[in-house]
Amino acid sequence: MNAFAISGHGMPLSLTNLGVSEDARDLQKRIADVLGDTLGERHEKIRSSLESVFDECSIDNWDGYDAQAVTVDTYLESRRFFSLLPSTIPLPEISAEPDGEIAFEWMEGRQNIFSVSIGANKLTYAGLFGMNKAHGTEYFGDELPQAILFYLRRLFA
Amino acid sequence: MNFLKRFYSICEDFLHRLYSGDANELLEIKPTDSLARFLLQSSHFSHTKFRVKPGALLPNRDGETSVFMVSELDEHDIWQIGYKHLSEPLGRTLYARAEVFASLVEGVGLQIEFDNTPPRHANIVGWPEEKSEQKLRALELASDARLILNPEEYP
C-alpha cells in the first residue's frame, strides 16, 4: 500500500514518502513532476509578464505623462519578490508605475484589492478590504515582510 | 420670473461649455463631469476583467495626474483628444481610457486644477507626499473608474 503526506509551506514544496515500494517511488516521482511543472508554469507566466512590462516601460515617458523608466534593478528585485511569495497565493497582475517601480496586484472583487510596489530595498503597499483600508512601507531584505504576508492572507481568507 | 432667469443662466452656461474652444476661456468643472485618463500602456488595465489598475492614475514626478474633461462630447471627439495630444505625438498606441467623475476625485481628498491647456485639460493634484498613501487614493479611484476600450484596438 502506498501512502503519501504532501505538505507545502511556500517554496519549495516537500514530499514525505511513507511507502518504500517501486510503485510508491514511481508515484512520488510523477507527483513531483506535476507539481514541478505547475510551479514552473507559475514562474514562467510571471517572468513573461515582468519581461513584457520591463520591455515596454524601460524608457522615460513610457506612459505619455512623463513616467520614469523602470530600471534593471527594479526588474530583478521584482523577480526576487515573486520568488519569495507562497506558491499557494494566486498569480498577481503586474504593471509599472510612474515613478519607475513595478506593482504586483491581487484582486478579489472591486473592493478587495492589495497592491505592492517594488522599489530599492523597499516595498510600498496599499489595500482595500471592503470598508477597511491599509497602506504602508516595509523594508525588503532577505525575506518577505510579515506585513505583506498578513495582507495577502487577509485578502484570500 | 426668477425661474426664467435661472433657466436662461443654465442654458447660457451649457452652450458656453459646449462650444467654448478658446484656450483663454476657463470652464468650471462640476462634480458630475467626467474626467478621462488616456491609457497608452497595456498593463494599466485589464481588458479581460474590465478594470482600470491604480498605476494608471498615480501622479507623475510633478505630483499631477493629467486628465481631460470629456463631458458632453461624443465618443469620436473623446478619442480624437487622446490621439491628437498623446498617441500621435508620441507614436504610441491608444489602448483605452479610464473615466472618473469629478466628485469621486474630490471624494478621495484630491483636487482638480483645470487649466484648459490644451482645451479641456486638467490635472488631479493634492496627492499626499507618502507613496503608500498615494497608492491607496489611486486604488480607491481605480475601483470606481470606468474602463472604455478603444474600438480601434479592441473591435
PDB file of C-alpha atoms in Angstrom:
ATOM      1  CA  MET A   1       0.000   0.000   0.000  1.00  0.00           C
ATOM      2  CA  ASN A   2       1.304   3.440  -0.902  1.00  0.00           C
ATOM      3  CA  ALA A   3       0.869   6.384   1.407  1.00  0.00           C
ATOM      4  CA  PHE A   4       1.966   9.971   0.959  1.00  0.00           C
ATOM      5  CA  ALA A   5       1.863  13.070   3.074  1.00  0.00           C
ATOM      6  CA  ILE A   6       2.257  16.166   0.976  1.00  0.00           C
ATOM      7  CA  SER A   7       2.943  19.402   2.719  1.00  0.00           C
ATOM      8  CA  GLY A   8       3.725  22.788   1.338  1.00  0.00           C
ATOM      9  CA  HIS A   9       4.949  25.862   3.070  1.00  0.00           C
ATOM     10  CA  GLY A  10       5.703  28.372   0.349  1.00  0.00           C
ATOM     11  CA  MET A  11       8.777  27.426  -1.624  1.00  0.00           C
ATOM     12  CA  PRO A  12       9.850  24.713  -2.057  1.00  0.00           C
ATOM     13  CA  LEU A  13       7.211  22.050  -1.532  1.00  0.00           C
ATOM     14  CA  SER A  14       8.268  18.882   0.216  1.00  0.00           C
ATOM     15  CA  LEU A  15       7.094  15.300  -0.016  1.00  0.00           C
ATOM     16  CA  THR A  16       7.101  12.762   2.756  1.00  0.00           C
ATOM     17  CA  ASN A  17       7.148   9.283   1.348  1.00  0.00           C
ATOM     18  CA  LEU A  18       5.809   6.704   3.731  1.00  0.00           C
ATOM     19  CA  GLY A  19       5.894   3.955   1.121  1.00  0.00           C
ATOM     20  CA  VAL A  20       9.007   2.045   0.032  1.00  0.00           C
ATOM     21  CA  SER A  21       7.801   0.001  -2.947  1.00  0.00           C
ATOM     22  CA  GLU A  22       8.775   0.633  -6.549  1.00  0.00           C
ATOM     23  CA  ASP A  23       5.208   1.733  -7.230  1.00  0.00           C
ATOM     24  CA  ALA A  24       5.440   4.222  -4.364  1.00  0.00           C
ATOM     25  CA  ARG A  25       8.669   5.677  -5.709  1.00  0.00           C
ATOM     26  CA  ASP A  26       7.211   5.891  -9.210  1.00  0.00           C
ATOM     27  CA  LEU A  27       4.101   7.648  -7.900  1.00  0.00           C
ATOM     28  CA  GLN A  28       6.248  10.043  -5.885  1.00  0.00           C
ATOM     29  CA  LYS A  29       8.219  10.932  -8.996  1.00  0.00           C
ATOM     30  CA  ARG A  30       5.044  11.545 -11.004  1.00  0.00           C
ATOM     31  CA  ILE A  31       3.609  13.830  -8.323  1.00  0.00           C
ATOM     32  CA  ALA A  32       6.880  15.747  -8.125  1.00  0.00           C
ATOM     33  CA  ASP A  33       6.865  16.156 -11.916  1.00  0.00           C
ATOM     34  CA  VAL A  34       3.320  17.533 -11.913  1.00  0.00           C
ATOM     35  CA  LEU A  35       3.979  19.922  -9.052  1.00  0.00           C
ATOM     36  CA  GLY A  36       7.253  20.955 -10.608  1.00  0.00           C
ATOM     37  CA  ASP A  37       5.520  21.652 -13.902  1.00  0.00           C
ATOM     38  CA  THR A  38       2.822  23.649 -12.103  1.00  0.00           C
ATOM     39  CA  LEU A  39       5.381  25.722 -10.241  1.00  0.00           C
ATOM     40  CA  GLY A  40       7.407  26.060 -13.391  1.00  0.00           C
ATOM     41  CA  GLU A  41       4.344  27.358 -15.217  1.00  0.00           C
ATOM     42  CA  ARG A  42       3.763  29.948 -12.491  1.00  0.00           C
ATOM     43  CA  HIS A  43       7.320  31.191 -12.715  1.00  0.00           C
ATOM     44  CA  GLU A  44       7.189  31.266 -16.490  1.00  0.00           C
ATOM     45  CA  LYS A  45       3.969  33.292 -16.536  1.00  0.00           C
ATOM     46  CA  ILE A  46       5.287  35.869 -14.115  1.00  0.00           C
ATOM     47  CA  ARG A  47       8.683  36.003 -15.785  1.00  0.00           C
ATOM     48  CA  SER A  48       6.941  36.636 -19.086  1.00  0.00           C
ATOM     49  CA  SER A  49       4.717  39.373 -17.594  1.00  0.00           C
ATOM     50  CA  LEU A  50       7.670  41.066 -15.917  1.00  0.00           C
ATOM     51  CA  GLU A  51       9.708  40.971 -19.101  1.00  0.00           C
ATOM     52  CA  SER A  52       6.829  42.418 -21.071  1.00  0.00           C
ATOM     53  CA  VAL A  53       6.352  45.287 -18.624  1.00  0.00           C
ATOM     54  CA  PHE A  54      10.097  45.943 -18.467  1.00  0.00           C
ATOM     55  CA  ASP A  55      10.394  45.953 -22.254  1.00  0.00           C
ATOM     56  CA  GLU A  56       7.568  48.458 -22.626  1.00  0.00           C
ATOM     57  CA  CYS A  57       8.480  50.686 -19.673  1.00  0.00           C
ATOM     58  CA  SER A  58      12.277  50.813 -19.637  1.00  0.00           C
ATOM     59  CA  ILE A  59      12.346  54.216 -21.354  1.00  0.00           C
ATOM     60  CA  ASP A  60      11.342  57.567 -19.880  1.00  0.00           C
ATOM     61  CA  ASN A  61       7.840  58.835 -20.614  1.00  0.00           C
ATOM     62  CA  TRP A  62       6.599  55.326 -21.389  1.00  0.00           C
ATOM     63  CA  ASP A  63       3.065  56.341 -20.392  1.00  0.00           C
ATOM     64  CA  GLY A  64       2.923  59.658 -22.211  1.00  0.00           C
ATOM     65  CA  TYR A  65       2.711  61.519 -18.903  1.00  0.00           C
ATOM     66  CA  ASP A  66       6.429  61.838 -18.034  1.00  0.00           C
ATOM     67  CA  ALA A  67       6.763  58.480 -16.258  1.00  0.00           C
ATOM     68  CA  GLN A  68      10.213  57.374 -15.151  1.00  0.00           C
ATOM     69  CA  ALA A  69      11.832  54.368 -16.745  1.00  0.00           C
ATOM     70  CA  VAL A  70      11.791  51.003 -14.990  1.00  0.00           C
ATOM     71  CA  THR A  71      15.388  50.001 -14.271  1.00  0.00           C
ATOM     72  CA  VAL A  72      17.053  46.603 -14.495  1.00  0.00           C
ATOM     73  CA  ASP A  73      17.488  46.644 -10.707  1.00  0.00           C
ATOM     74  CA  THR A  74      13.756  47.086 -10.214  1.00  0.00           C
ATOM     75  CA  TYR A  75      13.071  44.270 -12.651  1.00  0.00           C
ATOM     76  CA  LEU A  76      15.442  41.933 -10.795  1.00  0.00           C
ATOM     77  CA  GLU A  77      14.030  42.919  -7.398  1.00  0.00           C
ATOM     78  CA  SER A  78      10.565  42.176  -8.722  1.00  0.00           C
ATOM     79  CA  ARG A  79      11.630  38.683  -9.746  1.00  0.00           C
ATOM     80  CA  ARG A  80      13.137  38.177  -6.314  1.00  0.00           C
ATOM     81  CA  PHE A  81       9.921  39.364  -4.671  1.00  0.00           C
ATOM     82  CA  PHE A  82       7.886  36.872  -6.663  1.00  0.00           C
ATOM     83  CA  SER A  83      10.265  34.030  -5.783  1.00  0.00           C
ATOM     84  CA  LEU A  84       9.539  34.649  -2.096  1.00  0.00           C
ATOM     85  CA  LEU A  85       5.755  34.558  -2.433  1.00  0.00           C
ATOM     86  CA  PRO A  86       3.985  31.421  -1.188  1.00  0.00           C
ATOM     87  CA  SER A  87       3.050  29.146  -4.070  1.00  0.00           C
ATOM     88  CA  THR A  88      -0.480  28.975  -2.685  1.00  0.00           C
ATOM     89  CA  ILE A  89      -1.082  32.672  -3.431  1.00  0.00           C
ATOM     90  CA  PRO A  90      -2.805  33.219  -6.796  1.00  0.00           C
ATOM     91  CA  LEU A  91      -0.794  34.817  -9.545  1.00  0.00           C
ATOM     92  CA  PRO A  92      -0.778  38.628  -9.391  1.00  0.00           C
ATOM     93  CA  GLU A  93      -1.277  41.141 -12.166  1.00  0.00           C
ATOM     94  CA  ILE A  94       1.812  43.177 -12.905  1.00  0.00           C
ATOM     95  CA  SER A  95       2.158  46.761 -14.063  1.00  0.00           C
ATOM     96  CA  ALA A  96       4.603  49.642 -13.998  1.00  0.00           C
ATOM     97  CA  GLU A  97       4.073  52.864 -12.060  1.00  0.00           C
ATOM     98  CA  PRO A  98       5.020  56.439 -12.989  1.00  0.00           C
ATOM     99  CA  ASP A  99       7.938  56.519 -10.535  1.00  0.00           C
ATOM    100  CA  GLY A 100       9.518  53.507 -12.277  1.00  0.00           C
ATOM    101  CA  GLU A 101       8.516  50.914  -9.682  1.00  0.00           C
ATOM    102  CA  ILE A 102       6.783  47.670 -10.604  1.00  0.00           C
ATOM    103  CA  ALA A 103       3.484  46.797  -8.911  1.00  0.00           C
ATOM    104  CA  PHE A 104       2.073  43.379  -8.090  1.00  0.00           C
ATOM    105  CA  GLU A 105      -1.678  43.409  -7.626  1.00  0.00           C
ATOM    106  CA  TRP A 106      -4.222  40.910  -6.372  1.00  0.00           C
ATOM    107  CA  MET A 107      -7.977  41.364  -6.536  1.00  0.00           C
ATOM    108  CA  GLU A 108     -10.940  39.536  -5.047  1.00  0.00           C
ATOM    109  CA  GLY A 109     -13.780  41.813  -6.102  1.00  0.00           C
ATOM    110  CA  ARG A 110     -13.735  45.555  -6.798  1.00  0.00           C
ATOM    111  CA  GLN A 111     -13.421  46.496  -3.139  1.00  0.00           C
ATOM    112  CA  ASN A 112     -10.896  43.833  -2.176  1.00  0.00           C
ATOM    113  CA  ILE A 113      -7.567  44.712  -3.732  1.00  0.00           C
ATOM    114  CA  PHE A 114      -3.987  44.572  -2.497  1.00  0.00           C
ATOM    115  CA  SER A 115      -1.082  46.123  -4.351  1.00  0.00           C
ATOM    116  CA  VAL A 116       2.640  46.055  -3.613  1.00  0.00           C
ATOM    117  CA  SER A 117       5.194  48.277  -5.362  1.00  0.00           C
ATOM    118  CA  ILE A 118       8.755  47.033  -5.633  1.00  0.00           C
ATOM    119  CA  GLY A 119      11.472  49.625  -5.030  1.00  0.00           C
ATOM    120  CA  ALA A 120      15.106  49.622  -3.937  1.00  0.00           C
ATOM    121  CA  ASN A 121      15.110  47.554  -0.705  1.00  0.00           C
ATOM    122  CA  LYS A 122      11.605  48.791  -0.114  1.00  0.00           C
ATOM    123  CA  LEU A 123       8.065  47.519  -0.589  1.00  0.00           C
ATOM    124  CA  THR A 124       5.202  50.024  -0.648  1.00  0.00           C
ATOM    125  CA  TYR A 125       1.746  48.588  -0.252  1.00  0.00           C
ATOM    126  CA  ALA A 126      -1.887  49.648  -0.154  1.00  0.00           C
ATOM    127  CA  GLY A 127      -5.065  47.642   0.129  1.00  0.00           C
ATOM    128  CA  LEU A 128      -8.829  47.853   0.186  1.00  0.00           C
ATOM    129  CA  PHE A 129     -10.548  45.165   2.192  1.00  0.00           C
ATOM    130  CA  GLY A 130     -14.211  46.036   1.892  1.00  0.00           C
ATOM    131  CA  MET A 131     -14.734  49.036   4.148  1.00  0.00           C
ATOM    132  CA  ASN A 132     -11.235  48.704   5.587  1.00  0.00           C
ATOM    133  CA  LYS A 133      -8.096  50.248   4.186  1.00  0.00           C
ATOM    134  CA  ALA A 134      -4.403  49.725   4.763  1.00  0.00           C
ATOM    135  CA  HIS A 135      -1.177  51.209   3.498  1.00  0.00           C
ATOM    136  CA  GLY A 136       2.457  51.292   4.473  1.00  0.00           C
ATOM    137  CA  THR A 137       6.101  50.703   3.617  1.00  0.00           C
ATOM    138  CA  GLU A 138       8.291  47.753   4.579  1.00  0.00           C
ATOM    139  CA  TYR A 139      11.994  47.107   4.280  1.00  0.00           C
ATOM    140  CA  PHE A 140      12.681  44.435   1.648  1.00  0.00           C
ATOM    141  CA  GLY A 141      15.535  42.305   2.886  1.00  0.00           C
ATOM    142  CA  ASP A 142      16.167  38.592   2.516  1.00  0.00           C
ATOM    143  CA  GLU A 143      12.658  37.573   3.479  1.00  0.00           C
ATOM    144  CA  LEU A 144       9.141  38.634   2.648  1.00  0.00           C
ATOM    145  CA  PRO A 145       7.939  41.072   5.344  1.00  0.00           C
ATOM    146  CA  GLN A 146       5.278  39.673   7.639  1.00  0.00           C
ATOM    147  CA  ALA A 147       3.002  42.623   6.893  1.00  0.00           C
ATOM    148  CA  ILE A 148       2.855  41.642   3.221  1.00  0.00           C
ATOM    149  CA  LEU A 149       2.036  38.036   4.078  1.00  0.00           C
ATOM    150  CA  PHE A 150      -0.601  39.222   6.560  1.00  0.00           C
ATOM    151  CA  TYR A 151      -2.469  41.291   3.988  1.00  0.00           C
ATOM    152  CA  LEU A 152      -2.213  38.630   1.296  1.00  0.00           C
ATOM    153  CA  ARG A 153      -3.760  36.102   3.669  1.00  0.00           C
ATOM    154  CA  ARG A 154      -6.388  38.660   4.636  1.00  0.00           C
ATOM    155  CA  LEU A 155      -7.314  39.197   1.012  1.00  0.00           C
ATOM    156  CA  PHE A 156      -7.753  35.486   0.314  1.00  0.00           C
ATOM    157  CA  ALA A 157      -9.223  34.476   3.671  1.00  0.00           C
TER     158      ALA A 157
ATOM    159  CA  MET B   1     -39.530  85.426 -13.383  1.00  0.00           C
ATOM    160  CA  ASN B   2     -36.744  84.084 -11.189  1.00  0.00           C
ATOM    161  CA  PHE B   3     -37.315  80.673 -12.743  1.00  0.00           C
ATOM    162  CA  LEU B   4     -36.858  82.103 -16.246  1.00  0.00           C
ATOM    163  CA  LYS B   5     -33.698  83.911 -15.239  1.00  0.00           C
ATOM    164  CA  ARG B   6     -32.283  80.765 -13.746  1.00  0.00           C
ATOM    165  CA  PHE B   7     -33.314  78.729 -16.793  1.00  0.00           C
ATOM    166  CA  TYR B   8     -31.635  81.257 -19.079  1.00  0.00           C
ATOM    167  CA  SER B   9     -28.471  81.152 -16.959  1.00  0.00           C
ATOM    168  CA  ILE B  10     -28.325  77.355 -17.137  1.00  0.00           C
ATOM    169  CA  CYS B  11     -28.806  77.392 -20.929  1.00  0.00           C
ATOM    170  CA  GLU B  12     -26.168  80.074 -21.363  1.00  0.00           C
ATOM    171  CA  ASP B  13     -23.708  78.137 -19.251  1.00  0.00           C
ATOM    172  CA  PHE B  14     -24.438  74.889 -21.116  1.00  0.00           C
ATOM    173  CA  LEU B  15     -23.974  76.475 -24.536  1.00  0.00           C
ATOM    174  CA  HIS B  16     -20.836  78.242 -23.387  1.00  0.00           C
ATOM    175  CA  ARG B  17     -19.350  74.965 -22.126  1.00  0.00           C
ATOM    176  CA  LEU B  18     -20.433  73.076 -25.231  1.00  0.00           C
ATOM    177  CA  TYR B  19     -18.929  75.410 -27.797  1.00  0.00           C
ATOM    178  CA  SER B  20     -16.063  77.029 -25.947  1.00  0.00           C
ATOM    179  CA  GLY B  21     -12.798  76.113 -27.623  1.00  0.00           C
ATOM    180  CA  ASP B  22     -10.927  79.264 -26.679  1.00  0.00           C
ATOM    181  CA  ALA B  23      -7.837  78.328 -24.697  1.00  0.00           C
ATOM    182  CA  ASN B  24      -8.174  81.528 -22.735  1.00  0.00           C
ATOM    183  CA  GLU B  25     -11.686  80.710 -21.569  1.00  0.00           C
ATOM    184  CA  LEU B  26     -11.640  78.818 -18.279  1.00  0.00           C
ATOM    185  CA  LEU B  27     -14.513  76.456 -17.630  1.00  0.00           C
ATOM    186  CA  GLU B  28     -15.634  75.295 -14.266  1.00  0.00           C
ATOM    187  CA  ILE B  29     -15.580  71.570 -13.637  1.00  0.00           C
ATOM    188  CA  LYS B  30     -18.721  70.293 -11.996  1.00  0.00           C
ATOM    189  CA  PRO B  31     -18.977  67.244  -9.717  1.00  0.00           C
ATOM    190  CA  THR B  32     -20.886  65.338 -12.374  1.00  0.00           C
ATOM    191  CA  ASP B  33     -18.304  65.988 -15.084  1.00  0.00           C
ATOM    192  CA  SER B  34     -16.368  63.026 -16.454  1.00  0.00           C
ATOM    193  CA  LEU B  35     -12.588  63.134 -16.429  1.00  0.00           C
ATOM    194  CA  ALA B  36     -10.739  60.903 -18.908  1.00  0.00           C
ATOM    195  CA  ARG B  37      -7.248  59.477 -18.480  1.00  0.00           C
ATOM    196  CA  PHE B  38      -5.986  58.090 -21.775  1.00  0.00           C
ATOM    197  CA  LEU B  39      -4.066  54.825 -21.447  1.00  0.00           C
ATOM    198  CA  LEU B  40      -1.020  54.192 -23.620  1.00  0.00           C
ATOM    199  CA  GLN B  41       0.293  51.299 -21.528  1.00  0.00           C
ATOM    200  CA  SER B  42      -1.421  47.927 -21.815  1.00  0.00           C
ATOM    201  CA  SER B  43      -0.523  46.845 -18.280  1.00  0.00           C
ATOM    202  CA  HIS B  44      -2.538  49.751 -16.845  1.00  0.00           C
ATOM    203  CA  PHE B  45      -5.838  47.992 -17.360  1.00  0.00           C
ATOM    204  CA  SER B  46      -7.277  44.515 -17.746  1.00  0.00           C
ATOM    205  CA  HIS B  47      -9.431  44.085 -20.807  1.00  0.00           C
ATOM    206  CA  THR B  48     -10.463  40.613 -19.637  1.00  0.00           C
ATOM    207  CA  LYS B  49     -11.519  41.711 -16.161  1.00  0.00           C
ATOM    208  CA  PHE B  50     -12.598  45.094 -17.496  1.00  0.00           C
ATOM    209  CA  ARG B  51     -10.931  47.183 -14.856  1.00  0.00           C
ATOM    210  CA  VAL B  52      -8.534  50.066 -14.505  1.00  0.00           C
ATOM    211  CA  LYS B  53      -5.398  49.431 -12.464  1.00  0.00           C
ATOM    212  CA  PRO B  54      -4.350  52.012  -9.866  1.00  0.00           C
ATOM    213  CA  GLY B  55      -0.996  52.598 -11.522  1.00  0.00           C
ATOM    214  CA  ALA B  56      -2.859  54.273 -14.383  1.00  0.00           C
ATOM    215  CA  LEU B  57      -3.972  57.081 -12.093  1.00  0.00           C
ATOM    216  CA  LEU B  58      -0.892  57.701  -9.944  1.00  0.00           C
ATOM    217  CA  PRO B  59       0.717  61.152 -10.295  1.00  0.00           C
ATOM    218  CA  ASN B  60       3.894  61.904 -12.210  1.00  0.00           C
ATOM    219  CA  ARG B  61       7.024  63.360 -10.621  1.00  0.00           C
ATOM    220  CA  ASP B  62       5.382  66.797 -10.536  1.00  0.00           C
ATOM    221  CA  GLY B  63       2.561  65.442  -8.399  1.00  0.00           C
ATOM    222  CA  GLU B  64      -0.014  65.699 -11.182  1.00  0.00           C
ATOM    223  CA  THR B  65      -2.313  63.246 -12.928  1.00  0.00           C
ATOM    224  CA  SER B  66      -3.179  64.616 -16.345  1.00  0.00           C
ATOM    225  CA  VAL B  67      -6.816  64.220 -17.431  1.00  0.00           C
ATOM    226  CA  PHE B  68      -9.281  65.729 -19.866  1.00  0.00           C
ATOM    227  CA  MET B  69     -12.804  66.848 -19.109  1.00  0.00           C
ATOM    228  CA  VAL B  70     -14.916  64.959 -21.643  1.00  0.00           C
ATOM    229  CA  SER B  71     -18.479  65.660 -20.554  1.00  0.00           C
ATOM    230  CA  GLU B  72     -20.891  66.339 -23.382  1.00  0.00           C
ATOM    231  CA  LEU B  73     -18.509  65.024 -26.046  1.00  0.00           C
ATOM    232  CA  ASP B  74     -19.338  62.084 -28.265  1.00  0.00           C
ATOM    233  CA  GLU B  75     -17.091  59.021 -28.481  1.00  0.00           C
ATOM    234  CA  HIS B  76     -15.365  60.122 -31.675  1.00  0.00           C
ATOM    235  CA  ASP B  77     -14.426  63.518 -30.239  1.00  0.00           C
ATOM    236  CA  ILE B  78     -13.189  61.972 -26.996  1.00  0.00           C
ATOM    237  CA  TRP B  79     -10.870  59.574 -28.790  1.00  0.00           C
ATOM    238  CA  GLN B  80      -9.646  62.398 -31.024  1.00  0.00           C
ATOM    239  CA  ILE B  81      -8.400  64.239 -27.934  1.00  0.00           C
ATOM    240  CA  GLY B  82      -6.346  61.193 -26.991  1.00  0.00           C
ATOM    241  CA  TYR B  83      -4.968  60.764 -30.487  1.00  0.00           C
ATOM    242  CA  LYS B  84      -4.185  64.434 -31.010  1.00  0.00           C
ATOM    243  CA  HIS B  85      -2.477  65.174 -27.695  1.00  0.00           C
ATOM    244  CA  LEU B  86      -0.903  61.855 -26.719  1.00  0.00           C
ATOM    245  CA  SER B  87      -0.974  58.938 -29.119  1.00  0.00           C
ATOM    246  CA  GLU B  88       0.116  60.662 -32.332  1.00  0.00           C
ATOM    247  CA  PRO B  89       2.811  62.998 -30.919  1.00  0.00           C
ATOM    248  CA  LEU B  90       4.416  60.082 -29.082  1.00  0.00           C
ATOM    249  CA  GLY B  91       3.785  57.420 -31.704  1.00  0.00           C
ATOM    250  CA  ARG B  92       2.184  55.181 -29.079  1.00  0.00           C
ATOM    251  CA  THR B  93      -0.911  53.008 -29.204  1.00  0.00           C
ATOM    252  CA  LEU B  94      -4.022  54.437 -27.577  1.00  0.00           C
ATOM    253  CA  TYR B  95      -5.444  51.339 -25.934  1.00  0.00           C
ATOM    254  CA  ALA B  96      -8.223  52.647 -23.736  1.00  0.00           C
ATOM    255  CA  ARG B  97      -9.275  55.383 -21.374  1.00  0.00           C
ATOM    256  CA  ALA B  98     -10.272  55.459 -17.745  1.00  0.00           C
ATOM    257  CA  GLU B  99     -13.081  57.762 -16.706  1.00  0.00           C
ATOM    258  CA  VAL B 100     -13.941  59.029 -13.253  1.00  0.00           C
ATOM    259  CA  PHE B 101     -16.469  61.572 -12.096  1.00  0.00           C
ATOM    260  CA  ALA B 102     -15.027  64.779 -10.688  1.00  0.00           C
ATOM    261  CA  SER B 103     -16.957  64.126  -7.492  1.00  0.00           C
ATOM    262  CA  LEU B 104     -15.036  60.879  -6.975  1.00  0.00           C
ATOM    263  CA  VAL B 105     -11.706  62.692  -7.200  1.00  0.00           C
ATOM    264  CA  GLU B 106     -12.807  65.140  -4.565  1.00  0.00           C
ATOM    265  CA  GLY B 107     -14.298  62.306  -2.542  1.00  0.00           C
ATOM    266  CA  VAL B 108     -10.867  60.720  -2.037  1.00  0.00           C
ATOM    267  CA  GLY B 109      -9.408  64.022  -0.897  1.00  0.00           C
ATOM    268  CA  LEU B 110      -7.768  65.197  -4.127  1.00  0.00           C
ATOM    269  CA  GLN B 111      -8.327  68.361  -6.140  1.00  0.00           C
ATOM    270  CA  ILE B 112      -8.813  69.187  -9.798  1.00  0.00           C
ATOM    271  CA  GLU B 113      -6.914  72.070 -11.389  1.00  0.00           C
ATOM    272  CA  PHE B 114      -8.494  72.982 -14.693  1.00  0.00           C
ATOM    273  CA  ASP B 115      -6.037  74.797 -16.965  1.00  0.00           C
ATOM    274  CA  ASN B 116      -7.748  74.217 -20.329  1.00  0.00           C
ATOM    275  CA  THR B 117      -4.314  73.957 -21.966  1.00  0.00           C
ATOM    276  CA  PRO B 118      -4.760  72.143 -24.290  1.00  0.00           C
ATOM    277  CA  PRO B 119      -8.541  72.619 -24.386  1.00  0.00           C
ATOM    278  CA  ARG B 120     -10.398  70.624 -21.737  1.00  0.00           C
ATOM    279  CA  HIS B 121      -7.180  69.650 -19.949  1.00  0.00           C
ATOM    280  CA  ALA B 122      -6.976  69.423 -16.160  1.00  0.00           C
ATOM    281  CA  ASN B 123      -4.674  67.923 -13.556  1.00  0.00           C
ATOM    282  CA  ILE B 124      -5.617  65.914 -10.496  1.00  0.00           C
ATOM    283  CA  VAL B 125      -3.448  67.366  -7.731  1.00  0.00           C
ATOM    284  CA  GLY B 126      -3.197  67.383  -3.962  1.00  0.00           C
ATOM    285  CA  TRP B 127      -1.648  63.916  -3.786  1.00  0.00           C
ATOM    286  CA  PRO B 128      -0.052  63.014  -0.426  1.00  0.00           C
ATOM    287  CA  GLU B 129       3.727  63.000  -0.222  1.00  0.00           C
ATOM    288  CA  GLU B 130       3.894  59.431   1.056  1.00  0.00           C
ATOM    289  CA  LYS B 131       3.708  56.886  -1.788  1.00  0.00           C
ATOM    290  CA  SER B 132       1.690  54.351   0.177  1.00  0.00           C
ATOM    291  CA  GLU B 133      -0.982  56.983   0.708  1.00  0.00           C
ATOM    292  CA  GLN B 134      -0.869  57.833  -2.983  1.00  0.00           C
ATOM    293  CA  LYS B 135      -1.379  54.156  -3.805  1.00  0.00           C
ATOM    294  CA  LEU B 136      -4.386  53.984  -1.511  1.00  0.00           C
ATOM    295  CA  ARG B 137      -6.041  57.003  -3.153  1.00  0.00           C
ATOM    296  CA  ALA B 138      -5.273  55.537  -6.578  1.00  0.00           C
ATOM    297  CA  LEU B 139      -6.787  52.203  -5.518  1.00  0.00           C
ATOM    298  CA  GLU B 140      -9.966  53.981  -4.458  1.00  0.00           C
ATOM    299  CA  LEU B 141     -10.172  55.909  -7.714  1.00  0.00           C
ATOM    300  CA  ALA B 142      -9.444  52.867  -9.852  1.00  0.00           C
ATOM    301  CA  SER B 143     -12.008  50.703  -8.083  1.00  0.00           C
ATOM    302  CA  ASP B 144     -14.762  53.097  -9.173  1.00  0.00           C
ATOM    303  CA  ALA B 145     -13.299  54.132 -12.529  1.00  0.00           C
ATOM    304  CA  ARG B 146     -14.915  53.093 -15.802  1.00  0.00           C
ATOM    305  CA  LEU B 147     -12.770  51.416 -18.421  1.00  0.00           C
ATOM    306  CA  ILE B 148     -13.584  52.244 -22.036  1.00  0.00           C
ATOM    307  CA  LEU B 149     -11.595  50.242 -24.578  1.00  0.00           C
ATOM    308  CA  ASN B 150     -10.569  51.892 -27.826  1.00  0.00           C
ATOM    309  CA  PRO B 151     -12.677  50.199 -30.519  1.00  0.00           C
ATOM    310  CA  GLU B 152      -9.784  50.645 -32.950  1.00  0.00           C
ATOM    311  CA  GLU B 153      -7.690  48.330 -30.781  1.00  0.00           C
ATOM    312  CA  TYR B 154     -10.449  46.110 -29.400  1.00  0.00           C
ATOM    313  CA  PRO B 155     -13.052  45.790 -32.171  1.00  0.00           C
TER     314      PRO B 155
END
